[in-house]
Short mmCIF file of C-alpha atoms in Angstrom, two decimals:
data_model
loop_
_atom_site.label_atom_id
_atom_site.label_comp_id
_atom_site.label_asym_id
_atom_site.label_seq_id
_atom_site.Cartn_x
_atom_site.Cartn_y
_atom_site.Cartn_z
CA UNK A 1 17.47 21.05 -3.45
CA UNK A 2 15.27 17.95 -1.64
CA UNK A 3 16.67 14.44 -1.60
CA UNK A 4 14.91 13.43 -4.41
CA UNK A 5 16.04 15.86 -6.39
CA UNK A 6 19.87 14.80 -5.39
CA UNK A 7 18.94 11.00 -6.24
CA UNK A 8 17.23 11.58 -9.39
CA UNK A 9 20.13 14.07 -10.64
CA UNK A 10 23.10 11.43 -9.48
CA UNK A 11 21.08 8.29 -11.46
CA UNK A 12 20.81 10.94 -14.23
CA UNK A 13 24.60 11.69 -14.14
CA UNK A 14 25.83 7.75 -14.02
CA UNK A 15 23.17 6.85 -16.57
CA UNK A 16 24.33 9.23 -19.27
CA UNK A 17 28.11 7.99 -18.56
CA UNK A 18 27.41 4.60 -17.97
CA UNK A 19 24.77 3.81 -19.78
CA UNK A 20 23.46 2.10 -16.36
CA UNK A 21 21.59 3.18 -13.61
CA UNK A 22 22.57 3.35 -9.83
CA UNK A 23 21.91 0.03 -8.46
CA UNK A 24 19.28 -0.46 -5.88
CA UNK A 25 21.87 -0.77 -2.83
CA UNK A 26 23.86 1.83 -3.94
CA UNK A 27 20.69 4.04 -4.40
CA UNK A 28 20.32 3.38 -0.72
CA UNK A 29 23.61 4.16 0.26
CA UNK A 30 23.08 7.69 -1.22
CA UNK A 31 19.78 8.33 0.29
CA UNK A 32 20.89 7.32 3.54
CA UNK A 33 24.31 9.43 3.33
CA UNK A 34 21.91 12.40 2.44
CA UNK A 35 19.97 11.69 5.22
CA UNK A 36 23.18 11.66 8.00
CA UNK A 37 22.84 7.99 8.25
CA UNK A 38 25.92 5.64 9.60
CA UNK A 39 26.86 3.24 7.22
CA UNK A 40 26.17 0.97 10.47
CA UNK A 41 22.24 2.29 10.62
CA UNK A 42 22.30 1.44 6.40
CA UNK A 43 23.62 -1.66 6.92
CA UNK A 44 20.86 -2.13 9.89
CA UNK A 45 18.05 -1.31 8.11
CA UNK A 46 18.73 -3.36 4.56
CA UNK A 47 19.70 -6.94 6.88
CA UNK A 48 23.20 -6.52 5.43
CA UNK A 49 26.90 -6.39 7.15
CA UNK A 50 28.62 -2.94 7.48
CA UNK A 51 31.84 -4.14 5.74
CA UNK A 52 29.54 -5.28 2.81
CA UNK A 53 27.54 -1.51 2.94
CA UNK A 54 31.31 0.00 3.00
CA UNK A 55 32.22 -1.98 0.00
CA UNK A 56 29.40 -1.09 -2.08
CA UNK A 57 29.72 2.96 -0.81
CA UNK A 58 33.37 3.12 -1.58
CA UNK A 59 32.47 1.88 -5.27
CA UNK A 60 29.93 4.18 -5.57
CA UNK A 61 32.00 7.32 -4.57
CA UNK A 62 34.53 5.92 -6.84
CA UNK A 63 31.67 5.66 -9.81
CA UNK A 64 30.25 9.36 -8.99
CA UNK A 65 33.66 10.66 -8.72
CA UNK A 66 34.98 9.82 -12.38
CA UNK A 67 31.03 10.86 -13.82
CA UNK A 68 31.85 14.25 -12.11
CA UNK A 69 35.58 14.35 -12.20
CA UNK A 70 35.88 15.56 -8.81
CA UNK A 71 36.64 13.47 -5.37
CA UNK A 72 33.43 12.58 -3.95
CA UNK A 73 32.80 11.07 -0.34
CA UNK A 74 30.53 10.01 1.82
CA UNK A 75 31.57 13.70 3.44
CA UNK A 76 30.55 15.91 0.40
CA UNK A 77 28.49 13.94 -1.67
CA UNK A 78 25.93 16.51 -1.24
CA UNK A 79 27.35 19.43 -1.67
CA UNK A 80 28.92 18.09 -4.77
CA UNK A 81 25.71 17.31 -6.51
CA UNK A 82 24.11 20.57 -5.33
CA UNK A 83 27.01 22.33 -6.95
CA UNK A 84 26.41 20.24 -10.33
CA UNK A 85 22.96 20.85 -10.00
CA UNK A 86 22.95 24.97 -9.77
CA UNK A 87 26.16 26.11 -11.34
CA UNK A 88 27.65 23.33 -14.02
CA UNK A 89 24.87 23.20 -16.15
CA UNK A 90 24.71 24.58 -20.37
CA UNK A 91 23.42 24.06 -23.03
CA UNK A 92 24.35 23.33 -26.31
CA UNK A 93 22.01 23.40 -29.56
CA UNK A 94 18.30 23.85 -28.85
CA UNK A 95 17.91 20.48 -27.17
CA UNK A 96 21.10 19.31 -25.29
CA UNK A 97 21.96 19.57 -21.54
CA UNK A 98 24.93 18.45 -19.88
CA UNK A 99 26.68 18.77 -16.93
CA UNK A 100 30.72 18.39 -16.43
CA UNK A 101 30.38 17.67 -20.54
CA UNK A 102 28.13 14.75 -19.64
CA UNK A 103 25.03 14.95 -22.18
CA UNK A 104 22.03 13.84 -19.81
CA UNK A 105 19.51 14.98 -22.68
CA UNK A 106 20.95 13.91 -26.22
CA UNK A 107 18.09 14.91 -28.35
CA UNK A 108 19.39 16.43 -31.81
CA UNK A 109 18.44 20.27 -32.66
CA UNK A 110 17.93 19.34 -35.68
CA UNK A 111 13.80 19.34 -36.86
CA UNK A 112 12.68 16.38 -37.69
CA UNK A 113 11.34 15.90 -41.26
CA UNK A 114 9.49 12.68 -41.19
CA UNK A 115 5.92 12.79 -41.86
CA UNK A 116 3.85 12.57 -38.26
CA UNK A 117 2.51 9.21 -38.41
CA UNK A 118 -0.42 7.94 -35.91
CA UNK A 119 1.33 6.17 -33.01
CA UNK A 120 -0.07 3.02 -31.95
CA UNK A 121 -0.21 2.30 -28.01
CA UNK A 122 1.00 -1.62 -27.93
CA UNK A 123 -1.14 -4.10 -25.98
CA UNK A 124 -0.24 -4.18 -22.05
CA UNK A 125 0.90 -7.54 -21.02
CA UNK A 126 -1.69 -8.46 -18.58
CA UNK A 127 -0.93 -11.45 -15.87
CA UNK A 128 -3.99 -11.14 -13.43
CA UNK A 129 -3.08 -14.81 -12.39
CA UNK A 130 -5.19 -15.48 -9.58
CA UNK A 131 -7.42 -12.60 -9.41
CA UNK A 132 -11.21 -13.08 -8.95
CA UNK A 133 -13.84 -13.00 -11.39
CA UNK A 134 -16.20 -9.05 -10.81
CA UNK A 135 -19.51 -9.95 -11.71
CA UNK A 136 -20.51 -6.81 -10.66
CA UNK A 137 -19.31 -3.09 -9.72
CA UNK A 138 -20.67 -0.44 -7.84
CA UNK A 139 -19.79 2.90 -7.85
CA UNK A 140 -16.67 4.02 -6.90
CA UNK A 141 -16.18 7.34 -9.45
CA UNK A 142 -13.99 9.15 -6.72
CA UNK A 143 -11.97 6.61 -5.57
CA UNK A 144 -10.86 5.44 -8.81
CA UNK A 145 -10.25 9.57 -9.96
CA UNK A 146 -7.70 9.54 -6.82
CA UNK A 147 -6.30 6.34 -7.79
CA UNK A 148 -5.32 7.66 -11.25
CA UNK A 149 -4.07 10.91 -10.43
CA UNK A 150 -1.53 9.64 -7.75
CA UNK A 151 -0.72 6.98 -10.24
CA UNK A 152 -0.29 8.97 -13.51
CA UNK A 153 -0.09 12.61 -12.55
CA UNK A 154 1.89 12.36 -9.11
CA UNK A 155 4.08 9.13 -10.60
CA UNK A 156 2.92 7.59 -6.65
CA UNK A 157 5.66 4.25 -6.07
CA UNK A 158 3.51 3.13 -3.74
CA UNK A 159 -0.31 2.90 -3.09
CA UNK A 160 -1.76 1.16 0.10
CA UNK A 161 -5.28 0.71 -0.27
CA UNK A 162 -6.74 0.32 2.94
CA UNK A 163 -9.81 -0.81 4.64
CA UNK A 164 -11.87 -3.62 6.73
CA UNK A 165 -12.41 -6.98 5.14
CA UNK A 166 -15.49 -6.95 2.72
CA UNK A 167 -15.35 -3.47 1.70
CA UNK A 168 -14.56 -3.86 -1.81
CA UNK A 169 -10.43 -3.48 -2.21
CA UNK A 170 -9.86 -6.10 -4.53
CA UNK A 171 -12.68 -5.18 -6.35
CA UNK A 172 -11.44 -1.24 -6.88
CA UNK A 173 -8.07 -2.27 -7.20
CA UNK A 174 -9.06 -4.78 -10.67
CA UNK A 175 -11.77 -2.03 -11.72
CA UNK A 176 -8.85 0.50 -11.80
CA UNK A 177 -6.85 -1.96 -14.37
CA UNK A 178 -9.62 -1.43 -16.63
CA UNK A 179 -9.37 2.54 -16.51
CA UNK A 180 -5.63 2.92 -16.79
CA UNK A 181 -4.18 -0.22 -18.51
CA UNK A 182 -3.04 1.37 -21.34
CA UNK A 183 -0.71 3.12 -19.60
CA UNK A 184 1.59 0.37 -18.58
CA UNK A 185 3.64 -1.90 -20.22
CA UNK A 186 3.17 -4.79 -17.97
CA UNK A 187 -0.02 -5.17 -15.47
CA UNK A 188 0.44 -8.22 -12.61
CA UNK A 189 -2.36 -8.67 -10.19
CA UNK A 190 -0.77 -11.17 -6.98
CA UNK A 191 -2.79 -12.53 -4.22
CA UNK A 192 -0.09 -13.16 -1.22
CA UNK A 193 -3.39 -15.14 1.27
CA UNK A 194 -1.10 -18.00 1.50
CA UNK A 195 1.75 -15.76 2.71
CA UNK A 196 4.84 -16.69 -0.19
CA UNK A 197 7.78 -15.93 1.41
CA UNK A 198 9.76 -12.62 -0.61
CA UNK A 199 11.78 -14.73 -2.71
CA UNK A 200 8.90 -17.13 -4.11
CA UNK A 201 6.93 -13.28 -4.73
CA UNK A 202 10.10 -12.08 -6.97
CA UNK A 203 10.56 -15.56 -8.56
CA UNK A 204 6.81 -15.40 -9.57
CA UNK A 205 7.59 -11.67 -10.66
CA UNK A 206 10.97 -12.12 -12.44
CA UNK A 207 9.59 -15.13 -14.33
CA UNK A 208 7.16 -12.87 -16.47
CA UNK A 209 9.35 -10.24 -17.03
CA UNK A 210 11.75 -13.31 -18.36
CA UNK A 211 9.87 -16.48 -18.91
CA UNK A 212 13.20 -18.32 -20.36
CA UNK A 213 15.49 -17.14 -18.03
CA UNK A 214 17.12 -18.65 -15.06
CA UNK A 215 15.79 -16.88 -11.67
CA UNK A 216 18.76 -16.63 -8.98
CA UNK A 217 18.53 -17.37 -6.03
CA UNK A 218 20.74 -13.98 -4.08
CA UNK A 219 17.20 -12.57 -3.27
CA UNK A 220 20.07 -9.14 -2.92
CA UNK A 221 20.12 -10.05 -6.98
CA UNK A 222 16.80 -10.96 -7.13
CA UNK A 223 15.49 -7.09 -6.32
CA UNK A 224 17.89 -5.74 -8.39
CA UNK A 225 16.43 -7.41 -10.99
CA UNK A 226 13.04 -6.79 -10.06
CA UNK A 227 14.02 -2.77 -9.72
CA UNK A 228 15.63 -2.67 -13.60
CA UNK A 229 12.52 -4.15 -15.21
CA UNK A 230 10.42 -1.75 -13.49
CA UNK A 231 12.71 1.13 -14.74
CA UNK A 232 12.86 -0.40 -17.89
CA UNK A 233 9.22 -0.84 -18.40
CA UNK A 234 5.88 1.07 -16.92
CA UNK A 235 4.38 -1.51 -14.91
CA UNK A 236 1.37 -1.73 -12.50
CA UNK A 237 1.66 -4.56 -9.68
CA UNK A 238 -1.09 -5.29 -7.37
CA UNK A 239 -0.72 -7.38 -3.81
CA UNK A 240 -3.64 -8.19 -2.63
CA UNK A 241 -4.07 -9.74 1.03
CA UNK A 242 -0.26 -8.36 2.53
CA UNK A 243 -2.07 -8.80 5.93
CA UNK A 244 -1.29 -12.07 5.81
CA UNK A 245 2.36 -11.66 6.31
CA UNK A 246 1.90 -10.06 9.51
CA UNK A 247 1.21 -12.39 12.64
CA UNK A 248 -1.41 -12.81 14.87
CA UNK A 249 -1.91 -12.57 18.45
CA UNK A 250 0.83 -9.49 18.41
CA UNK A 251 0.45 -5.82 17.09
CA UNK A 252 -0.75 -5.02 14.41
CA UNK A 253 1.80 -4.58 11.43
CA UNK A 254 4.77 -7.44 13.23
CA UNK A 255 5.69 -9.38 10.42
CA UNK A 256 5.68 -13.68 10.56
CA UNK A 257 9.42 -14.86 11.00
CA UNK A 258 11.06 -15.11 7.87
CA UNK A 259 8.86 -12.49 6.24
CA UNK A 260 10.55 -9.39 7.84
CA UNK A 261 12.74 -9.00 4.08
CA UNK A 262 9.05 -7.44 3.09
CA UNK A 263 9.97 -4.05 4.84
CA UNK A 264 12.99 -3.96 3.16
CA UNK A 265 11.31 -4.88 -0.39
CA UNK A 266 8.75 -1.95 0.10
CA UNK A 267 10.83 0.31 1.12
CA UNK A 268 13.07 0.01 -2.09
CA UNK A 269 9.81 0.32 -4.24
CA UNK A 270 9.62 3.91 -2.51
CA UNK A 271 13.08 5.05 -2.06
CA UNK A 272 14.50 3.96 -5.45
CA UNK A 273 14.10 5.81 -8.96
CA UNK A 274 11.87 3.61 -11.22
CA UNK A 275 8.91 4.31 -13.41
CA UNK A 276 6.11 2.18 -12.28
CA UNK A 277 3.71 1.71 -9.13
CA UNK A 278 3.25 -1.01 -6.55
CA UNK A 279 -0.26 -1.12 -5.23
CA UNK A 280 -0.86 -2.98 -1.92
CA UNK A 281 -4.12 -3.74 0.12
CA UNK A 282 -4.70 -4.80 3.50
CA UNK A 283 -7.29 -4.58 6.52
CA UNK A 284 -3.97 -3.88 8.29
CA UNK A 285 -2.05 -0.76 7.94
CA UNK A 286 2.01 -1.51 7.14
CA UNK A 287 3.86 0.20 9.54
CA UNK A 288 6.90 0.86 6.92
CA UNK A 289 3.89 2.86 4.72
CA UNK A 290 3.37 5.08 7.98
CA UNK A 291 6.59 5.62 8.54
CA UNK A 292 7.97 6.19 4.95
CA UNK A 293 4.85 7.95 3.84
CA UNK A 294 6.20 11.09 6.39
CA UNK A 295 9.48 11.44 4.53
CA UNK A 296 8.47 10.52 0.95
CA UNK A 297 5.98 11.67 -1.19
CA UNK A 298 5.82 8.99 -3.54
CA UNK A 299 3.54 7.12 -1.15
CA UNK A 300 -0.08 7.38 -0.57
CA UNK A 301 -2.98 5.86 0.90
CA UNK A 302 -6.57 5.52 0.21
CA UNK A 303 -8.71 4.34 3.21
CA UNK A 304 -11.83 2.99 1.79
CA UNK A 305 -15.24 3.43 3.39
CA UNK A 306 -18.91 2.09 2.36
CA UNK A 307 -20.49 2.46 -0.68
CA UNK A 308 -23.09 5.08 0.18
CA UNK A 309 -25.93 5.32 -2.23
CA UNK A 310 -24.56 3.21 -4.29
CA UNK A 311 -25.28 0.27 -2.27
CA UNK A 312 -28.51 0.24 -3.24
CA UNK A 313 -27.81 -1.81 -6.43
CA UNK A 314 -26.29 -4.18 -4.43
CA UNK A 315 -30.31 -4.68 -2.33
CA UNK A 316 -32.12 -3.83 -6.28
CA UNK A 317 -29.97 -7.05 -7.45
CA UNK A 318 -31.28 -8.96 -4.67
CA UNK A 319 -35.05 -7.99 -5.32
CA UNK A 320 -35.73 -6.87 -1.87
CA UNK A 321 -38.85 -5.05 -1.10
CA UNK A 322 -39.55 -1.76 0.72
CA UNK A 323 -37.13 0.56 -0.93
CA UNK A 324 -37.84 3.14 1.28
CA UNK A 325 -36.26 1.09 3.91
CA UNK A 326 -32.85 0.88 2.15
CA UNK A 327 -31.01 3.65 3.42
CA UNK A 328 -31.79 2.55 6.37
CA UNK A 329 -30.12 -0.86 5.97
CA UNK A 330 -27.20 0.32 4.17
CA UNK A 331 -26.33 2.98 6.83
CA UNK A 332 -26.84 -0.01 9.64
CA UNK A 333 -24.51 -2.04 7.69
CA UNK A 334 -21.65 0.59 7.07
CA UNK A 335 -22.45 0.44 3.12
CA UNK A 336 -19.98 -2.35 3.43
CA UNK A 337 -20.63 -4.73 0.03
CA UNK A 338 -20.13 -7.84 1.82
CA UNK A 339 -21.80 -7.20 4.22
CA UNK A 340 -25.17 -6.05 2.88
CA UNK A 341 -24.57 -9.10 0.55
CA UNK A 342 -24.61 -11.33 3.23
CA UNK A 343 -27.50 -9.53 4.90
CA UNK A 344 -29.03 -9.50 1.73
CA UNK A 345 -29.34 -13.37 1.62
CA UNK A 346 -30.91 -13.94 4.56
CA UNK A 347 -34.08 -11.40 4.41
CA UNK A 348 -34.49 -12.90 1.20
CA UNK A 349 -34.37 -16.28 2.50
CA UNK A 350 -36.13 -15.94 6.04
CA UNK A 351 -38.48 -12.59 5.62
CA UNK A 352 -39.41 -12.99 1.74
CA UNK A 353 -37.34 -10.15 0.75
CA UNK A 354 -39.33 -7.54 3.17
CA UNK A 355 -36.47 -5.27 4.73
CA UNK A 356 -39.29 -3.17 6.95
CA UNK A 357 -40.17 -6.16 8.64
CA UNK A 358 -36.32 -6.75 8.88
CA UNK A 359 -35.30 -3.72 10.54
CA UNK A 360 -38.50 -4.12 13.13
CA UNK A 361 -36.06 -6.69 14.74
CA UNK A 362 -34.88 -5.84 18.26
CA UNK A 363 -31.25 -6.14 17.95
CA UNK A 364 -28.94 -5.62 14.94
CA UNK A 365 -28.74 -9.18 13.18
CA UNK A 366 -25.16 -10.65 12.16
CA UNK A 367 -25.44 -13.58 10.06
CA UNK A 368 -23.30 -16.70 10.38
CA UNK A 369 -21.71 -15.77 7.39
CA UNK A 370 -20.72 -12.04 8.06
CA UNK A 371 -20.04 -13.44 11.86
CA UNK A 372 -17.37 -16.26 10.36
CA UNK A 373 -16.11 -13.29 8.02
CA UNK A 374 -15.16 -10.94 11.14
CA UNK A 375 -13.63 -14.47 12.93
CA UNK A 376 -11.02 -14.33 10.43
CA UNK A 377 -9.96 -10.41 11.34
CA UNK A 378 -10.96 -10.83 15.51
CA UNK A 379 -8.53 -13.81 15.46
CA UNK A 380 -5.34 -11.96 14.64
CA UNK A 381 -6.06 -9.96 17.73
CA UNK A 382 -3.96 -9.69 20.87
CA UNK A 383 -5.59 -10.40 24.57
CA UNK A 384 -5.53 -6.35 25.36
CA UNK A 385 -7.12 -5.86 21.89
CA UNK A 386 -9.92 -7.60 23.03
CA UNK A 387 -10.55 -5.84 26.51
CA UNK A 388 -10.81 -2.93 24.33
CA UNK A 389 -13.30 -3.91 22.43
CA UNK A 390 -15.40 -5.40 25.07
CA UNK A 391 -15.31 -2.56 26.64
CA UNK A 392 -16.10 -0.56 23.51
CA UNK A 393 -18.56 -2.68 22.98
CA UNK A 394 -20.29 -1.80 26.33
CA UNK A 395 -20.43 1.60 25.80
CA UNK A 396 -23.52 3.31 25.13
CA UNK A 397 -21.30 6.52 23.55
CA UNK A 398 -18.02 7.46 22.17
CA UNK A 399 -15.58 7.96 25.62
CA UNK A 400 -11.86 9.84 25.17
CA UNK A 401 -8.81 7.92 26.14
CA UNK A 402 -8.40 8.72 30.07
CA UNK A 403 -12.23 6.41 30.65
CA UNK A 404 -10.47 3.86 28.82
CA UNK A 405 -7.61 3.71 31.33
CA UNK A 406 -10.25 4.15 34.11
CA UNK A 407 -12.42 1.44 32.96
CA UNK A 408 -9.72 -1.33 32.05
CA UNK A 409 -7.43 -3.04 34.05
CA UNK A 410 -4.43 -2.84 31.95
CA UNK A 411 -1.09 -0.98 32.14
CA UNK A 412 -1.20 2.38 30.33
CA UNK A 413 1.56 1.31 28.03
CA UNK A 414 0.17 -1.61 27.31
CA UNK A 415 -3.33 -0.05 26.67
CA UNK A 416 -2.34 3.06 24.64
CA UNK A 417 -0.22 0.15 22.49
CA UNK A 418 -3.35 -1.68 21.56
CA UNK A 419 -4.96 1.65 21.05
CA UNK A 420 -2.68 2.76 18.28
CA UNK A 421 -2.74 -1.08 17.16
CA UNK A 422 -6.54 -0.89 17.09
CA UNK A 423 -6.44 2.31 14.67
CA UNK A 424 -3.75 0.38 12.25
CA UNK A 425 -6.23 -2.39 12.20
CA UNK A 426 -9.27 -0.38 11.06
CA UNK A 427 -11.51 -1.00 14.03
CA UNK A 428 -11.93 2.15 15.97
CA UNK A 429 -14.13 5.37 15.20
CA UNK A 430 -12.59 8.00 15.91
CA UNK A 431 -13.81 11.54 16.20
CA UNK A 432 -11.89 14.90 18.12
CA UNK A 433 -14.38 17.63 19.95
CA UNK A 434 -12.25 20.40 21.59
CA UNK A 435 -8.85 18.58 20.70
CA UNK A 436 -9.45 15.60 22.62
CA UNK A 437 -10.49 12.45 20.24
CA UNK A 438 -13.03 9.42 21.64
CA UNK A 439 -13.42 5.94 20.55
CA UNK A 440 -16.00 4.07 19.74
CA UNK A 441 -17.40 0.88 17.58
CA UNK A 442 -19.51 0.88 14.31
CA UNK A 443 -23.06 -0.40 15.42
CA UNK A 444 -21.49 -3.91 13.46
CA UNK A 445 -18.50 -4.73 15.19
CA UNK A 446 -20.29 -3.47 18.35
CA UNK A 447 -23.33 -6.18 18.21
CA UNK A 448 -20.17 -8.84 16.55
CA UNK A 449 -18.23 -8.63 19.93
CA UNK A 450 -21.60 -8.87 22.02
CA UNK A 451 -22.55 -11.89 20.03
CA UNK A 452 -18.50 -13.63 20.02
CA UNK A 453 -17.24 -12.30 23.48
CA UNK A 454 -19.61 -10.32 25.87
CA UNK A 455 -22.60 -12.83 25.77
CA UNK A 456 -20.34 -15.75 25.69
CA UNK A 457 -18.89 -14.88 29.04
CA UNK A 458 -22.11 -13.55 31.05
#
């Protein structure tokens, strides 16, 4: 029996005695026990003191120990459950299952005999607070399919949608709302670009889940409460923008000082038993997502690329000319949407809408616009970062890891760091021929560091 089996079957058992669920720390506890964690490496990972993560645990054993009238520790926990699991159950009636005469299913056997009536699916409550206005949406059929069947086949936690600033996240992410709302009870889209701390996030949170009540201010109480509404209730929360609790000039993923309670908050939304999904997106991979997502498969993560053919509404809404051109200026432009927007604007306003005459021009063109749009990603980068991508930038083809260390003068740990930092970031092409993988820059970010860094300095 996996782990989440053992979790889901020990909230089962304590909810059918109790009435309540496990509470989120105690859920912890569990997992970790299961997992041959030290209460020490528990206590590590959720900020907390041992003595308070022994206090908690020896509750807990004392809670699943009268649910399943035997001694439970820390020590056989496990086998305990598993023994529940395989050889306590029966069943009584049609419909009832319980375990050590606790009823975890109390459905009556009886048939019902009131007439079928035409159920009614009540109105989400919808808090998109400061989401943008989509004036328009281009095709994104697969991505959205994905979206929905992690989200209500698979039951995904936790969705990190993932790609480089401009490429349409925020835009999927509100477009899937539309599709799937009905399926939630509450809907809350969050934009965190001014980096809230964790506790003004749950305050903003708790407060429409409970308008009238009184938020506290134990941010340990605070995600307890957060975790019971979204048992409770199917809800869909979007944050858009998380990159902006990491810092810049370090590696990607670090978070700011006094933001580091994030990790903890998503890995509860993972690790925990609820019934709803937190979506996140970021040009900048969380490092908890790749670490969690290799232990738990209630995590996922959609890396979103250009639009294809479907960026040509984007150059039809602009009126250019030449369609037989298009492809050609959609594949130069990575099919990003912001991109070819931006690009858009200035053929129309500097070659009267002709893309042939466009495309004659000798170098790839960045506009001041798409330029000051990469600024904002380029700046969070560290010093070795940016060697790389000169030198990436330089290249004339893709070149496999041991040129790099050739080329640049920088210690191999500290170059194979800002590598993998690189990758997490979204900035590298990668491909693998005969098991050995080279680097190299989209044509965009290749002429964007010429124009910001290479020229500059020549």
């Amino acid at each position: 029996m996996d782990i989440s089996t053992v979790l889901k079957l020990a909230d089962e058992l304590v909810f059918a005695k109790t009435g309540k669920h496990l509470e989120y720390l105690e859920e912890a506890i569990l997992q970790g026990t299961l997992y041959g964690q030290k209460y020490s490496q528990i206590a590590e990972d959720f900020h907390l003191s041992e003595g308070h993560i022994r206090d908690v645990a020896c509750k807990l054993w004392k809670k699943l120990s009268d649910v399943l009238e035997e001694n439970v520790s820390k020590a056989n926990v496990r086998y305990i459950l598993e023994k529940a699991k395989f050889y306590n159950f029966s069943t009584i009636g049609n419909d009832n299952l319980t375990i050590n005469n606790v009823n975890i299913c109390p459905q009556s056997s009886q048939p019902s005999q009131a007439t079928p009536q035409t159920e009614q699916t009540p109105k989400p409550h919808i808090d998109l607070g400061d989401a943008p206005e989509i004036f328009s949406f281009f095709d994104r059929t697969p991505q959205l399919t994905t979206l929905e069947t992690w989200i209500l086949q698979q039951h995904s936690r936790l969705i990190a949608i993932l790609g480089i600033s401009g490429i349409g996240k925020t835009t999927l992410s509100l477009q899937l709302i539309e599709q799937i709302q009905h399926n939630f009870n509450y809907i809350i889209y969050r934009s965190l670009r001014f980096s809230p701390t964790l506790e003004t996030t749950l305050t903003n949170l708790l407060q429409i889940f409970a308008p009238k009540s009184e938020t506290p201010q134990n941010i340990e109480t605070q995600l307890s409460q957060l975790i019971n509404y979204l048992r409770q209730h199917r809800c869909l929360i979007i944050l858009d923008d998380i990159h902006t609790l990491f810092s810049s000039k370090q590696l990607a993923g670090q978070y700011q000082t006094g933001y580091e309670n994030y990790h903890l908050f998503f890995q509860l939304i993972t690790q925990i038993t609820h019934q709803s999904c937190l979506i996140v997106n970021s040009w900048e991979k969380p490092r908890e997502v790749v670490q969690l997502k290799k232990e738990n498969n209630a995590i996922h993560c959609l890396l979103l690329e250009g639009l294809g053919e479907a960026a040509k509404e984007i150059i039809r809404e602009q009126e250019l000319l030449d369609e037989d051109c298009w492809q050609s200026l959609i594949d130069r432009y990575q099919g990003n949407p912001l991109w070819l927007e931006f690009t858009a604007n200035l053929i129309k306003e500097l070659f009267a809408g002709k893309v042939s005459e466009f495309l004659q021009c000798d170098t790839l063109i960045l506009s001041e616009s798409l330029q000051a749009q990469l600024d904002q990603q380029f700046q969070r980068l560290t010093s070795s970062e940016i060697a790389v991508m000169i030198q990436l930038a330089n290249e004339n083809e893709p070149v496999c890891l041991a040129h790099l260390i050739k080329k640049l003068d920088l210690p191999t740990s500290e170059l194979l760091n800002a590598m993998q930092s690189l990758g997490m970031r979204l900035l590298l092409d990668v491909k693998e021929c005969d098991r050995t993988r080279f680097f190299s820059l989209n044509p965009v970010l290749k002429q964007y560091v010429k124009n910001r860094y290479t020229e500059r300095n020549n």
